[in-house]
Coordinates of C-alpha atoms in Angstrom, one line a residue:
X1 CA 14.3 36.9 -49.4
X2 CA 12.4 36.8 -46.5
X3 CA 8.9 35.7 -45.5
X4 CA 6.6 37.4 -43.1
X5 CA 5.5 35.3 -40.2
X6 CA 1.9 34.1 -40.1
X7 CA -0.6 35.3 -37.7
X8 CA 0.4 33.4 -34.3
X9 CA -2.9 31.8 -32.7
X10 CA -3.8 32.4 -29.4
X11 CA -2.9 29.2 -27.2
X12 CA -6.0 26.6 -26.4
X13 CA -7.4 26.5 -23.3
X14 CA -6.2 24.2 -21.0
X15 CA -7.9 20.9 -21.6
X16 CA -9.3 19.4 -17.8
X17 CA -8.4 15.8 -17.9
X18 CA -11.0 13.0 -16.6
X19 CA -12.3 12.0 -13.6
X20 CA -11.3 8.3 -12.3
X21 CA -14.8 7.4 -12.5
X22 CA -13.3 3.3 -11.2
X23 CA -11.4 4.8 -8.0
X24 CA -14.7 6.9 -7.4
X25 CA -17.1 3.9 -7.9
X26 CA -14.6 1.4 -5.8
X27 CA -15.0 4.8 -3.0
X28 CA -18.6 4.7 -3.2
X29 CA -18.5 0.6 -2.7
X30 CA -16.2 0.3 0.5
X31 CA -18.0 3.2 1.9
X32 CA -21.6 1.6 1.8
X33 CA -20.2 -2.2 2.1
X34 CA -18.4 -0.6 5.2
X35 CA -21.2 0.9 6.9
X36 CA -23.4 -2.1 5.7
X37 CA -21.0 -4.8 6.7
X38 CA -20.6 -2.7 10.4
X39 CA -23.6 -2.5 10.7
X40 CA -24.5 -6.3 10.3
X41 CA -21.9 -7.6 12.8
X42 CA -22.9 -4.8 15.4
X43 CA -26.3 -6.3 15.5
X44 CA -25.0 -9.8 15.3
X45 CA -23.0 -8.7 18.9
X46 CA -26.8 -7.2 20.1
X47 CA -28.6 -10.3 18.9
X48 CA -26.0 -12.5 20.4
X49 CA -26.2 -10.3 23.9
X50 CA -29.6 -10.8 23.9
X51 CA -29.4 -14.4 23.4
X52 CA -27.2 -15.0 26.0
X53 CA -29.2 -13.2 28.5
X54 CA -31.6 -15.6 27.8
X55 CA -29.9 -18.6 27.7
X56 CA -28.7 -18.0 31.8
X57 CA -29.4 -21.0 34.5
X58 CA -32.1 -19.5 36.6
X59 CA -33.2 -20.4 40.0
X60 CA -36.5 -18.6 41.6
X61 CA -35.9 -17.8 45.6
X62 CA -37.3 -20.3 48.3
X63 CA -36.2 -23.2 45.9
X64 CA -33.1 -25.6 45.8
X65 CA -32.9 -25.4 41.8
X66 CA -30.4 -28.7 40.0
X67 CA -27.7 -26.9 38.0
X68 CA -25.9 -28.9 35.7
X69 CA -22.0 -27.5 34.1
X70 CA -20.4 -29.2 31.4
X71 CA -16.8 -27.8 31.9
X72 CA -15.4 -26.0 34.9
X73 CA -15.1 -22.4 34.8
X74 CA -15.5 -19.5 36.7
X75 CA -19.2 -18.4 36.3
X76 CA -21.1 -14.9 37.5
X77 CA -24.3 -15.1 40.0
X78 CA -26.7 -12.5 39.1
X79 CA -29.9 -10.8 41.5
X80 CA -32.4 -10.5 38.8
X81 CA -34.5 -7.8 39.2
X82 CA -36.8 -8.3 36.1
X83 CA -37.1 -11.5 33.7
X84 CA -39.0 -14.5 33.5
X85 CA -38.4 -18.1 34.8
X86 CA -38.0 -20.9 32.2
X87 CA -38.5 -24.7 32.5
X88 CA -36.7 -25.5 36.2
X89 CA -35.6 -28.6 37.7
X90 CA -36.0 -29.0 41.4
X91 CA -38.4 -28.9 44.5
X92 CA -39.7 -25.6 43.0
X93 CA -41.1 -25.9 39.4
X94 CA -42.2 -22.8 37.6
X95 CA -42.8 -22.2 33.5
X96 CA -42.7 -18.9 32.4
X97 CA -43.5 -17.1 35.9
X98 CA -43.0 -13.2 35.2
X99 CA -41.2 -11.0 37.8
X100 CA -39.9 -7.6 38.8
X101 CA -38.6 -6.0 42.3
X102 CA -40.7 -3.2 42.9
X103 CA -37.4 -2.2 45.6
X104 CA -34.8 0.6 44.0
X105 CA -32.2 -1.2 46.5
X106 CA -31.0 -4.9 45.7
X107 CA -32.9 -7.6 48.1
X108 CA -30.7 -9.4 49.8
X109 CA -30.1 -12.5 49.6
X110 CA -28.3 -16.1 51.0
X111 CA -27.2 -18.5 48.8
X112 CA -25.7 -22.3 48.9
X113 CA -24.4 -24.1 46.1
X114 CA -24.0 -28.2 46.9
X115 CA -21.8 -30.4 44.7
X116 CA -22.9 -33.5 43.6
X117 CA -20.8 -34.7 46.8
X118 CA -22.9 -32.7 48.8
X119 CA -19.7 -30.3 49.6
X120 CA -20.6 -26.5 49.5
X121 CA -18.6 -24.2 46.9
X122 CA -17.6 -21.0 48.0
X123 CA -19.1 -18.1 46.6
X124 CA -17.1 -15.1 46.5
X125 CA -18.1 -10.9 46.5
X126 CA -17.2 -8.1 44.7
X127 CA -18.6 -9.1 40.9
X128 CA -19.1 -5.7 38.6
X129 CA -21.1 -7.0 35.5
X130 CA -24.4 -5.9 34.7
X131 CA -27.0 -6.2 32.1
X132 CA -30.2 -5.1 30.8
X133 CA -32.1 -5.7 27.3
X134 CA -34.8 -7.6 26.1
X135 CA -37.2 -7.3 29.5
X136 CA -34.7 -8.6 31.8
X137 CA -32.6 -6.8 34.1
X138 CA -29.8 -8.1 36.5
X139 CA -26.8 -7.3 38.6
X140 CA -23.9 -9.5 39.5
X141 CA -23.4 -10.2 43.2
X142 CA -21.2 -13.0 43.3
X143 CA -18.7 -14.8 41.5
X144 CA -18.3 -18.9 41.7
X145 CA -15.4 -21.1 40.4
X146 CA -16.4 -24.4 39.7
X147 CA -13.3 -26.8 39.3
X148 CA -15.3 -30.3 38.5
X149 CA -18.0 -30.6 35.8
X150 CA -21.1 -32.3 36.8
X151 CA -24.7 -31.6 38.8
X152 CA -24.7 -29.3 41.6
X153 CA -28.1 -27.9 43.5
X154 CA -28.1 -24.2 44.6
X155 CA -30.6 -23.0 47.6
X156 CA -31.8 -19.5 47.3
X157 CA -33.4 -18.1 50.6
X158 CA -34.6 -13.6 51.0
X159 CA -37.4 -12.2 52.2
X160 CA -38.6 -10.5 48.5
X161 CA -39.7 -13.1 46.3
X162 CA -40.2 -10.4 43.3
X163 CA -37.0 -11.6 41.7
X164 CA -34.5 -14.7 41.0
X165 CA -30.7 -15.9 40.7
X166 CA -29.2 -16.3 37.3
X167 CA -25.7 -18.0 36.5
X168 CA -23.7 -17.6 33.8
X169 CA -20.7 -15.7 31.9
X170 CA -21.0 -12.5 31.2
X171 CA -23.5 -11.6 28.4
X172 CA -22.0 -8.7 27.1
X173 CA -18.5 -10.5 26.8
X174 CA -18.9 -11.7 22.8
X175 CA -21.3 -9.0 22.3
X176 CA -18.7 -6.1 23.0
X177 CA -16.6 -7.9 20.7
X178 CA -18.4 -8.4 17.9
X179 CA -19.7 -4.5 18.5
X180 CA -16.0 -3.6 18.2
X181 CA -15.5 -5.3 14.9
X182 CA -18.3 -4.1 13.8
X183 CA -17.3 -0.5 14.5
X184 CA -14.1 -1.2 13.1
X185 CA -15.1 -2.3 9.7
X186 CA -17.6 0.5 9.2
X187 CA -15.0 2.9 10.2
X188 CA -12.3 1.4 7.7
X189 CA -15.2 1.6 5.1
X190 CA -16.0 5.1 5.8
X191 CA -11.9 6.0 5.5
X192 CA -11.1 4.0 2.7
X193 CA -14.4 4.6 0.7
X194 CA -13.8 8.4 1.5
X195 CA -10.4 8.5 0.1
X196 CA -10.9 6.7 -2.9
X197 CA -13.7 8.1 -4.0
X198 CA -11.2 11.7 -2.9
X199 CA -8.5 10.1 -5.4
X200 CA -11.3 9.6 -8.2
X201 CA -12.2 13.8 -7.7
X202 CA -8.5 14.0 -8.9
X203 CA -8.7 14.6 -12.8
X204 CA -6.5 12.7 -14.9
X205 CA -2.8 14.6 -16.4
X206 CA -3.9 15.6 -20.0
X207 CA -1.4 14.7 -22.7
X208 CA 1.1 16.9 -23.3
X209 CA 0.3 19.4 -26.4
X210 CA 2.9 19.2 -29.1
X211 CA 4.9 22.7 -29.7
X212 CA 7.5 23.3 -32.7
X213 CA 10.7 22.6 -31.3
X214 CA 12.0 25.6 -33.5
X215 CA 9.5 27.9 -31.9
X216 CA 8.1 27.0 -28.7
X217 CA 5.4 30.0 -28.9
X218 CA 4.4 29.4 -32.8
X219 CA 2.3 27.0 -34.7
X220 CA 2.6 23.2 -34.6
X221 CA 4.3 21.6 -37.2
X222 CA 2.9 21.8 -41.1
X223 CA 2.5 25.6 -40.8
X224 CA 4.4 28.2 -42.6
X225 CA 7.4 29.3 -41.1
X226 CA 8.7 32.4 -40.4
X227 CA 12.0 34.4 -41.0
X228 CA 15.0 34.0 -39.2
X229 CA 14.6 35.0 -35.4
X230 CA 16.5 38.6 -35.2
X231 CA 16.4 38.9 -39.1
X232 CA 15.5 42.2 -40.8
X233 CA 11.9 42.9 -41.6
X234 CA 11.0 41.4 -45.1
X235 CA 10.0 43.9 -47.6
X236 CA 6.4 43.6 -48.9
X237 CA 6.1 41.2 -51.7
X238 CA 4.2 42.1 -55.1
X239 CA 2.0 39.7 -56.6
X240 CA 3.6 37.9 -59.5
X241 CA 7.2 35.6 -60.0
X242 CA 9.8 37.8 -58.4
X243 CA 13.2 36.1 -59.6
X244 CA 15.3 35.8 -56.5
X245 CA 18.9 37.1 -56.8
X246 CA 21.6 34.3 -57.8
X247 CA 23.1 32.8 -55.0
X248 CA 27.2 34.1 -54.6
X249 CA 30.3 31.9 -55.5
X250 CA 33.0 31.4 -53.4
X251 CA 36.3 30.5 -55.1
X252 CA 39.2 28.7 -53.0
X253 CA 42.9 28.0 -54.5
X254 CA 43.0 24.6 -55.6
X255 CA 39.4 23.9 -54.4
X256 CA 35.8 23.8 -56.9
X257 CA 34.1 26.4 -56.6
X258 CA 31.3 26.9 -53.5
X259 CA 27.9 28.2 -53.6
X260 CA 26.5 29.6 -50.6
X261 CA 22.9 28.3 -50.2
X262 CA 20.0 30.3 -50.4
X263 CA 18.4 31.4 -47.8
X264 CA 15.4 29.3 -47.3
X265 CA 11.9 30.9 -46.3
X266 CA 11.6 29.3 -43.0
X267 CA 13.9 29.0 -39.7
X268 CA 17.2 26.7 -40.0
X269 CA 19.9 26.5 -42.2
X270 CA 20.5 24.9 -45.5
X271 CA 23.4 22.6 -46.1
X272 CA 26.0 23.9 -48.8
X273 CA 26.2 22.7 -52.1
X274 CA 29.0 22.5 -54.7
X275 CA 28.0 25.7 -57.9
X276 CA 28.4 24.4 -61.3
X277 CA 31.9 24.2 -63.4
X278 CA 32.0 27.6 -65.1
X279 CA 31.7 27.2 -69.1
X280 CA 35.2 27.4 -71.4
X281 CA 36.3 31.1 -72.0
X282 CA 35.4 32.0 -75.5
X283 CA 39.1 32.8 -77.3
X284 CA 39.4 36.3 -78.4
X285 CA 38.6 37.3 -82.0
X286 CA 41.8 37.4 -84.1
X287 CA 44.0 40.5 -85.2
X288 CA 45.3 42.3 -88.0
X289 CA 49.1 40.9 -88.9
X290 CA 51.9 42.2 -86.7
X291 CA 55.1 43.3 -87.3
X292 CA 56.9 40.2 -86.1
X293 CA 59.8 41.4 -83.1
X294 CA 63.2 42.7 -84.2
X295 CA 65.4 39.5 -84.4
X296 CA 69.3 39.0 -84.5
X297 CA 70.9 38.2 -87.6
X298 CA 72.0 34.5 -88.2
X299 CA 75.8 34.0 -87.7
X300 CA 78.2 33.7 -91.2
X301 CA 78.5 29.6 -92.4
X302 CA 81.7 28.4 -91.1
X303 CA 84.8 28.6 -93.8
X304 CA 85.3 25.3 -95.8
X305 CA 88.2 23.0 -94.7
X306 CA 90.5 24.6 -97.0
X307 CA 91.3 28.2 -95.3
X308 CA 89.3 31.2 -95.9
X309 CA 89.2 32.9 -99.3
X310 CA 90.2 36.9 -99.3
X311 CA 88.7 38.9 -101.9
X312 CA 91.2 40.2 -104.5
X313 CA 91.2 43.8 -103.6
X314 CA 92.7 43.1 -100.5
X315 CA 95.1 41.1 -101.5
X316 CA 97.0 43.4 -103.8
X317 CA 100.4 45.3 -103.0
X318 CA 100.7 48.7 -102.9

């Protein structure tokens, strides 16, 4: 007997899984502590640049200015077009005197730089560096190596007087550097913070939805199954018991008796199963009395010891 399949459901929809709301936060974080932490050493480099702009030796024209180095190096010699002189030792003293060449062409100028021996240092051409922030303005015009720390005096001689000499290295050499980091870090930020928070977009593989092995398109497990795939239909059932035909018996030579199984409602197969010993064969009711079957007749005794005995007829003589 057979059992209609139930009504098959229409699948779920698919279930979205969830966002990576960590990867997107740790995104978010880079990205702003990029552009943040950038940002801070960029303006480190400016504040630094604008420091050392400051911090130049400077020497005001028609002066011999005392210029003291700590270490030998190889320094740059700047035509200041706009600044303002700071404390200066020398035959010229000036405190905060205020200057700017009205001239769009570079004054020209002669310079001497003395040694503490009194021995002149060369000064050589073709410097390239140039600088301007904060209110002061300059361009390199020579380039001096100084091979011996200690107090020199540098002479300064043009016929402007709108502008001065400062020496030093070059201001925008640790600014440019710390700019570069700076752009570095808030570009790495930017990347990194973009593709984690990309990665966190990305939803999360739902679990996998369990499906009855036995019929990958039906019902999960704990419904009622249906008939056997490529069975016949089953015929409508009737309410009330409806006794299920006995099962067939297979009998083997030699071998108890087999029961095929009955078929059960669902898919699969059930295992066989020995039937029941048959009961003892009632014994026939008895019959009416027979003729009992036509026997020989039992041989003559044998003759006693003595001869046989002849009747007396046929023993007489005629």
């Amino acid at each position: 007997m057979y059992q209609a399949p139930p009504p098959v459901a229409a699948p779920p929809p698919p279930v979205k899984g969830r966002r990576r709301k960590g990867l997107m936060l740790f995104g978010i974080i880079l990205f702003v502590g990029g552009l943040l932490g950038g940002g801070a050493i960029a303006a480190k480099g400016v504040s630094n640049y604008k420091e050392a702009v400051k911090s130049l030796a400077r020497a005001p024209v028609g002066c011999t200015t005392t210029l003291v180095f700590d270490k030998p190096a190889t320094f740059t010699v700047y035509a200041e077009t706009k600044g303002k002189l700071g404390s200066l030792s020398g035959d010229c003293e000036a405190n905060g005197t205020q200057y700017s060449h009205a001239g769009d062409k570079l004054p020209k100028i002669s310079m001497t730089l003395l040694d503490s021996n009194g021995k002149e240092v060369a000064m050589d051409r073709g410097a390239s560096a140039s600088y301007d922030v904060d209110g002061y303005v300059g361009t390199a015009v020579r380039t001096v190596k100084i091979d011996k720390a200690g107090t020199y005096r540098l002479d300064v001689e043009s016929d402007d007087t709108d502008f001065a000499v400062a020496i030093g290295k070059n201001p925008k050499d640790e600014s440019e550097l710390l700019t570069l980091i700076g752009a570095a870090v808030a570009l790495g930020g930017l990347v990194l913070g973009l593709l984690f928070f990309l990665l966190g977009l990305r939803r999360r593989r739902p679990a996998q939805a369990v499906v009855d092995i036995r019929n990958p398109a039906g019902p999960l497990p704990g419904w009622p199954p249906g008939p056997y795939a490529g069975g016949p239909p089953a015929p409508p059932t009737q309410p009330g018991n409806v006794a299920e035909p006995p099962a067939p018996t297979i009998q083997f030579p030699g071998q108890p008796p087999i029961r095929l199984p009955v078929q059960p409602p669902g898919t699969g197969f059930a295992p066989p199963s020995f039937a029941p010993p048959q009961p003892a064969s009632v014994p026939p009711p008895p019959q009416g009395p027979t003729s009992p079957p036509h026997a020989e007749p039992p041989p003559p005794p044998a003759p006693p010891d003595r001869g046989w005995t002849l009747d007396d007829e046929t023993n007489n003589d005629d």
